[in-house]
Amino acid sequence: MITLLCAGTGTDVGKTWVGAETLRRLRAAGFTVAARKPVQSFDPLSSEPTDAEVLAKATGQRATDVCPPERNYPLAMAPPIAATLLGTEGWLLCDLAEELEVPEDLDVFWVETVGGPRSPMADDGDSADLARWVQPDAVVLVADAGLGTINAVRLSVLPFAGRTVLVVLNRFDAGDDIHRTNHLWLAGEGFDVLRGPAELADRLAASISGGHP
């Protein structure tokens, strides 16, 4: 089984979409997959599905399997802050890790964090800190493909020093000069850069037999 921790360079870069599309492709190819969103916050007035619902649809799970009901916070702020403002009890990273139920006979286990690497995820740590508990085979860092992504990627990989990081440029357009240049520059600097979920799914499919992405 390959365990992946998904983080983003920031909020709204498309972590959930990349995760759902990658896992959907792997599942369609016959691989067994599962996703977890240990904690999530959201706008209760929005008509859009929650991250857990999107990941559940892609993997064939229930949303309550992806994110425990008690870890849903109807306030669009970092989850620990949302919990405080909602007057509910806080939690630690170890609590989130203990609640991760890993199904048997999986090929890919996907754990999605919140916001950017330093976004609060528990009272004692952030999204990057969760890696110490999950111990993923690789971190999938989702970044926008456009202006600013070089800086965002360089800063966002620092909290994951010593770990394998796969950078996924979301919304990559091969016809866009900025997107192509960003990809070439990051690759030239030694980053492992993939141009969207299709390339990530292909990489994982080819790696499953070896156990390492």
Tab-separated table of C-alpha atoms in Angstrom:
chain	number	residue	atom	x	y	z
A	1	MET	CA	0.000	0.000	0.000
A	2	ILE	CA	1.153	3.503	-0.831
A	3	THR	CA	0.156	6.143	1.719
A	4	LEU	CA	0.003	9.730	0.495
A	5	LEU	CA	-0.424	12.924	2.486
A	6	CYS	CA	-1.963	15.648	0.345
A	7	ALA	CA	-1.161	19.279	1.149
A	8	GLY	CA	-1.507	22.472	-0.832
A	9	THR	CA	0.610	25.560	-1.240
A	10	GLY	CA	-2.427	27.412	0.130
A	11	THR	CA	-6.209	27.448	0.244
A	12	ASP	CA	-8.238	26.924	-2.939
A	13	VAL	CA	-5.432	25.498	-5.056
A	14	GLY	CA	-7.532	22.394	-5.780
A	15	LYS	CA	-6.300	19.726	-3.343
A	16	THR	CA	-9.645	17.971	-3.191
A	17	TRP	CA	-10.216	18.040	-6.945
A	18	VAL	CA	-6.729	16.655	-7.620
A	19	GLY	CA	-7.242	13.956	-5.014
A	20	ALA	CA	-10.665	12.978	-6.282
A	21	GLU	CA	-9.592	12.887	-9.921
A	22	THR	CA	-6.423	10.924	-9.162
A	23	LEU	CA	-8.277	8.356	-7.072
A	24	ARG	CA	-11.125	8.121	-9.584
A	25	ARG	CA	-8.650	7.286	-12.333
A	26	LEU	CA	-6.885	4.682	-10.218
A	27	ARG	CA	-10.169	3.109	-9.184
A	28	ALA	CA	-11.308	2.956	-12.823
A	29	ALA	CA	-8.048	1.165	-13.625
A	30	GLY	CA	-8.853	-1.521	-11.064
A	31	PHE	CA	-6.831	-0.340	-8.078
A	32	THR	CA	-8.281	-0.231	-4.571
A	33	VAL	CA	-8.261	3.249	-3.038
A	34	ALA	CA	-9.517	5.072	0.023
A	35	ALA	CA	-9.400	8.672	1.181
A	36	ARG	CA	-9.513	10.381	4.541
A	37	LYS	CA	-10.073	14.024	5.470
A	38	PRO	CA	-9.301	13.870	9.215
A	39	VAL	CA	-11.074	17.145	9.911
A	40	GLN	CA	-12.886	19.689	7.777
A	41	SER	CA	-14.589	23.051	8.075
A	42	PHE	CA	-16.971	24.535	5.550
A	43	ASP	CA	-19.517	27.240	4.788
A	44	PRO	CA	-22.889	25.849	5.907
A	45	LEU	CA	-24.694	28.165	3.455
A	46	SER	CA	-22.785	26.874	0.436
A	47	SER	CA	-24.516	24.547	-2.007
A	48	GLU	CA	-21.186	22.973	-2.947
A	49	PRO	CA	-20.352	19.495	-1.615
A	50	THR	CA	-17.856	19.262	1.220
A	51	ASP	CA	-14.362	17.938	0.593
A	52	ALA	CA	-15.337	14.661	2.248
A	53	GLU	CA	-18.334	14.295	-0.052
A	54	VAL	CA	-16.206	14.906	-3.144
A	55	LEU	CA	-13.599	12.366	-2.070
A	56	ALA	CA	-16.289	9.867	-1.092
A	57	LYS	CA	-17.900	10.025	-4.527
A	58	ALA	CA	-14.544	9.450	-6.229
A	59	THR	CA	-13.615	6.471	-4.062
A	60	GLY	CA	-16.990	4.792	-3.587
A	61	GLN	CA	-17.003	5.436	0.144
A	62	ARG	CA	-19.429	7.228	2.421
A	63	ALA	CA	-18.656	10.807	3.386
A	64	THR	CA	-18.771	9.708	7.021
A	65	ASP	CA	-15.987	7.210	6.255
A	66	VAL	CA	-13.841	9.962	4.770
A	67	CYS	CA	-14.390	12.424	7.627
A	68	PRO	CA	-15.983	11.465	10.965
A	69	PRO	CA	-19.214	13.427	11.598
A	70	GLU	CA	-17.790	14.825	14.827
A	71	ARG	CA	-14.893	16.353	12.861
A	72	ASN	CA	-17.140	18.499	10.649
A	73	TYR	CA	-17.231	22.182	11.590
A	74	PRO	CA	-19.745	24.480	9.841
A	75	LEU	CA	-17.604	27.598	9.800
A	76	ALA	CA	-15.225	28.409	6.944
A	77	MET	CA	-12.063	28.933	8.982
A	78	ALA	CA	-9.141	26.731	10.009
A	79	PRO	CA	-10.795	23.811	11.862
A	80	PRO	CA	-9.279	24.442	15.325
A	81	ILE	CA	-10.269	28.097	15.099
A	82	ALA	CA	-13.742	27.162	13.862
A	83	ALA	CA	-14.143	24.757	16.782
A	84	THR	CA	-13.158	27.439	19.284
A	85	LEU	CA	-15.591	29.967	17.831
A	86	LEU	CA	-18.345	27.338	17.738
A	87	GLY	CA	-17.706	26.536	21.394
A	88	THR	CA	-16.736	22.914	20.866
A	89	GLU	CA	-13.887	20.930	22.392
A	90	GLY	CA	-10.489	20.976	20.729
A	91	TRP	CA	-8.269	18.059	19.732
A	92	LEU	CA	-4.653	17.065	19.143
A	93	LEU	CA	-2.895	15.645	16.110
A	94	CYS	CA	-2.665	12.279	17.859
A	95	ASP	CA	-6.465	12.260	18.090
A	96	LEU	CA	-6.777	12.728	14.331
A	97	ALA	CA	-4.191	10.035	13.677
A	98	GLU	CA	-5.909	7.556	15.976
A	99	GLU	CA	-9.205	8.147	14.203
A	100	LEU	CA	-7.759	7.223	10.810
A	101	GLU	CA	-9.210	3.824	9.983
A	102	VAL	CA	-7.241	2.213	7.180
A	103	PRO	CA	-9.251	-0.351	5.172
A	104	GLU	CA	-7.596	-3.652	4.383
A	105	ASP	CA	-6.120	-4.644	1.013
A	106	LEU	CA	-5.616	-1.101	-0.276
A	107	ASP	CA	-3.347	-0.005	-3.085
A	108	VAL	CA	-3.519	3.725	-2.297
A	109	PHE	CA	-4.452	5.455	0.961
A	110	TRP	CA	-4.928	9.218	0.535
A	111	VAL	CA	-4.993	11.607	3.520
A	112	GLU	CA	-5.944	15.203	2.753
A	113	THR	CA	-4.915	18.050	5.038
A	114	VAL	CA	-6.344	21.591	5.229
A	115	GLY	CA	-5.148	24.861	3.694
A	116	GLY	CA	-1.390	25.217	3.315
A	117	PRO	CA	1.394	23.339	5.113
A	118	ARG	CA	1.298	25.695	8.084
A	119	SER	CA	-2.493	25.956	8.341
A	120	PRO	CA	-3.691	24.907	11.839
A	121	MET	CA	-5.085	21.390	11.867
A	122	ALA	CA	-5.191	20.714	15.606
A	123	ASP	CA	-4.498	22.530	18.841
A	124	ASP	CA	-0.904	21.300	18.760
A	125	GLY	CA	0.056	21.378	15.099
A	126	ASP	CA	-0.552	22.115	11.449
A	127	SER	CA	-0.955	20.230	8.183
A	128	ALA	CA	2.781	19.608	7.823
A	129	ASP	CA	3.016	18.347	11.393
A	130	LEU	CA	0.448	15.648	10.615
A	131	ALA	CA	3.080	13.941	8.459
A	132	ARG	CA	4.897	12.875	11.631
A	133	TRP	CA	1.847	10.857	12.616
A	134	VAL	CA	0.775	9.552	9.203
A	135	GLN	CA	4.334	8.720	8.023
A	136	PRO	CA	3.368	8.840	4.329
A	137	ASP	CA	5.407	7.277	1.561
A	138	ALA	CA	5.172	10.640	-0.187
A	139	VAL	CA	3.650	14.068	0.210
A	140	VAL	CA	1.536	15.290	-2.703
A	141	LEU	CA	1.898	19.073	-2.820
A	142	VAL	CA	-0.792	20.667	-4.970
A	143	ALA	CA	0.052	24.065	-6.447
A	144	ASP	CA	-1.574	26.366	-8.953
A	145	ALA	CA	0.255	26.325	-12.293
A	146	GLY	CA	0.251	30.100	-12.811
A	147	LEU	CA	2.066	33.162	-11.537
A	148	GLY	CA	3.527	32.854	-8.051
A	149	THR	CA	3.755	29.093	-7.987
A	150	ILE	CA	7.563	28.922	-7.973
A	151	ASN	CA	7.729	30.911	-4.755
A	152	ALA	CA	4.767	29.037	-3.278
A	153	VAL	CA	6.268	25.618	-4.025
A	154	ARG	CA	9.722	26.515	-2.724
A	155	LEU	CA	8.288	27.764	0.556
A	156	SER	CA	5.785	24.929	0.938
A	157	VAL	CA	8.263	22.059	0.574
A	158	LEU	CA	10.405	23.332	3.467
A	159	PRO	CA	8.161	21.938	6.252
A	160	PHE	CA	8.412	18.513	4.564
A	161	ALA	CA	12.221	18.401	4.501
A	162	GLY	CA	13.498	14.839	4.334
A	163	ARG	CA	10.311	13.476	2.768
A	164	THR	CA	9.530	12.547	-0.817
A	165	VAL	CA	7.422	15.358	-2.279
A	166	LEU	CA	5.486	15.097	-5.536
A	167	VAL	CA	4.492	18.540	-6.800
A	168	VAL	CA	1.279	18.564	-8.823
A	169	LEU	CA	0.602	21.669	-10.906
A	170	ASN	CA	-3.174	21.938	-10.954
A	171	ARG	CA	-5.021	23.522	-13.872
A	172	PHE	CA	-1.902	23.072	-16.011
A	173	ASP	CA	-2.334	24.276	-19.597
A	174	ALA	CA	0.364	23.158	-22.023
A	175	GLY	CA	-0.487	26.121	-24.222
A	176	ASP	CA	0.247	28.643	-21.490
A	177	ASP	CA	3.812	30.017	-21.558
A	178	ILE	CA	3.808	30.768	-17.815
A	179	HIS	CA	2.607	27.266	-16.936
A	180	ARG	CA	5.245	25.639	-19.155
A	181	THR	CA	8.007	27.877	-17.817
A	182	ASN	CA	7.029	27.204	-14.199
A	183	HIS	CA	7.105	23.476	-14.859
A	184	LEU	CA	10.505	23.599	-16.559
A	185	TRP	CA	12.034	25.830	-13.882
A	186	LEU	CA	10.809	23.708	-10.974
A	187	ALA	CA	11.910	20.494	-12.692
A	188	GLY	CA	15.285	22.061	-13.455
A	189	GLU	CA	15.689	22.890	-9.769
A	190	GLY	CA	15.221	19.238	-8.873
A	191	PHE	CA	11.555	19.172	-7.910
A	192	ASP	CA	9.526	16.132	-8.943
A	193	VAL	CA	6.781	17.946	-10.873
A	194	LEU	CA	3.650	16.422	-12.383
A	195	ARG	CA	1.280	18.252	-14.706
A	196	GLY	CA	-2.060	17.364	-13.163
A	197	PRO	CA	-3.853	14.348	-11.697
A	198	ALA	CA	-3.585	12.245	-14.854
A	199	GLU	CA	0.209	12.209	-14.591
A	200	LEU	CA	-0.001	11.549	-10.857
A	201	ALA	CA	-2.366	8.619	-11.372
A	202	ASP	CA	-0.059	7.162	-14.021
A	203	ARG	CA	2.927	7.535	-11.701
A	204	LEU	CA	1.150	5.802	-8.845
A	205	ALA	CA	-0.176	3.012	-11.044
A	206	ALA	CA	3.354	2.284	-12.255
A	207	SER	CA	4.726	2.410	-8.709
A	208	ILE	CA	2.236	0.306	-6.778
A	209	SER	CA	4.035	-2.957	-7.432
A	210	GLY	CA	7.249	-1.485	-6.031
A	211	GLY	CA	5.532	0.137	-3.059
A	212	HIS	CA	7.119	3.546	-3.564
A	213	PRO	CA	5.918	6.514	-5.664
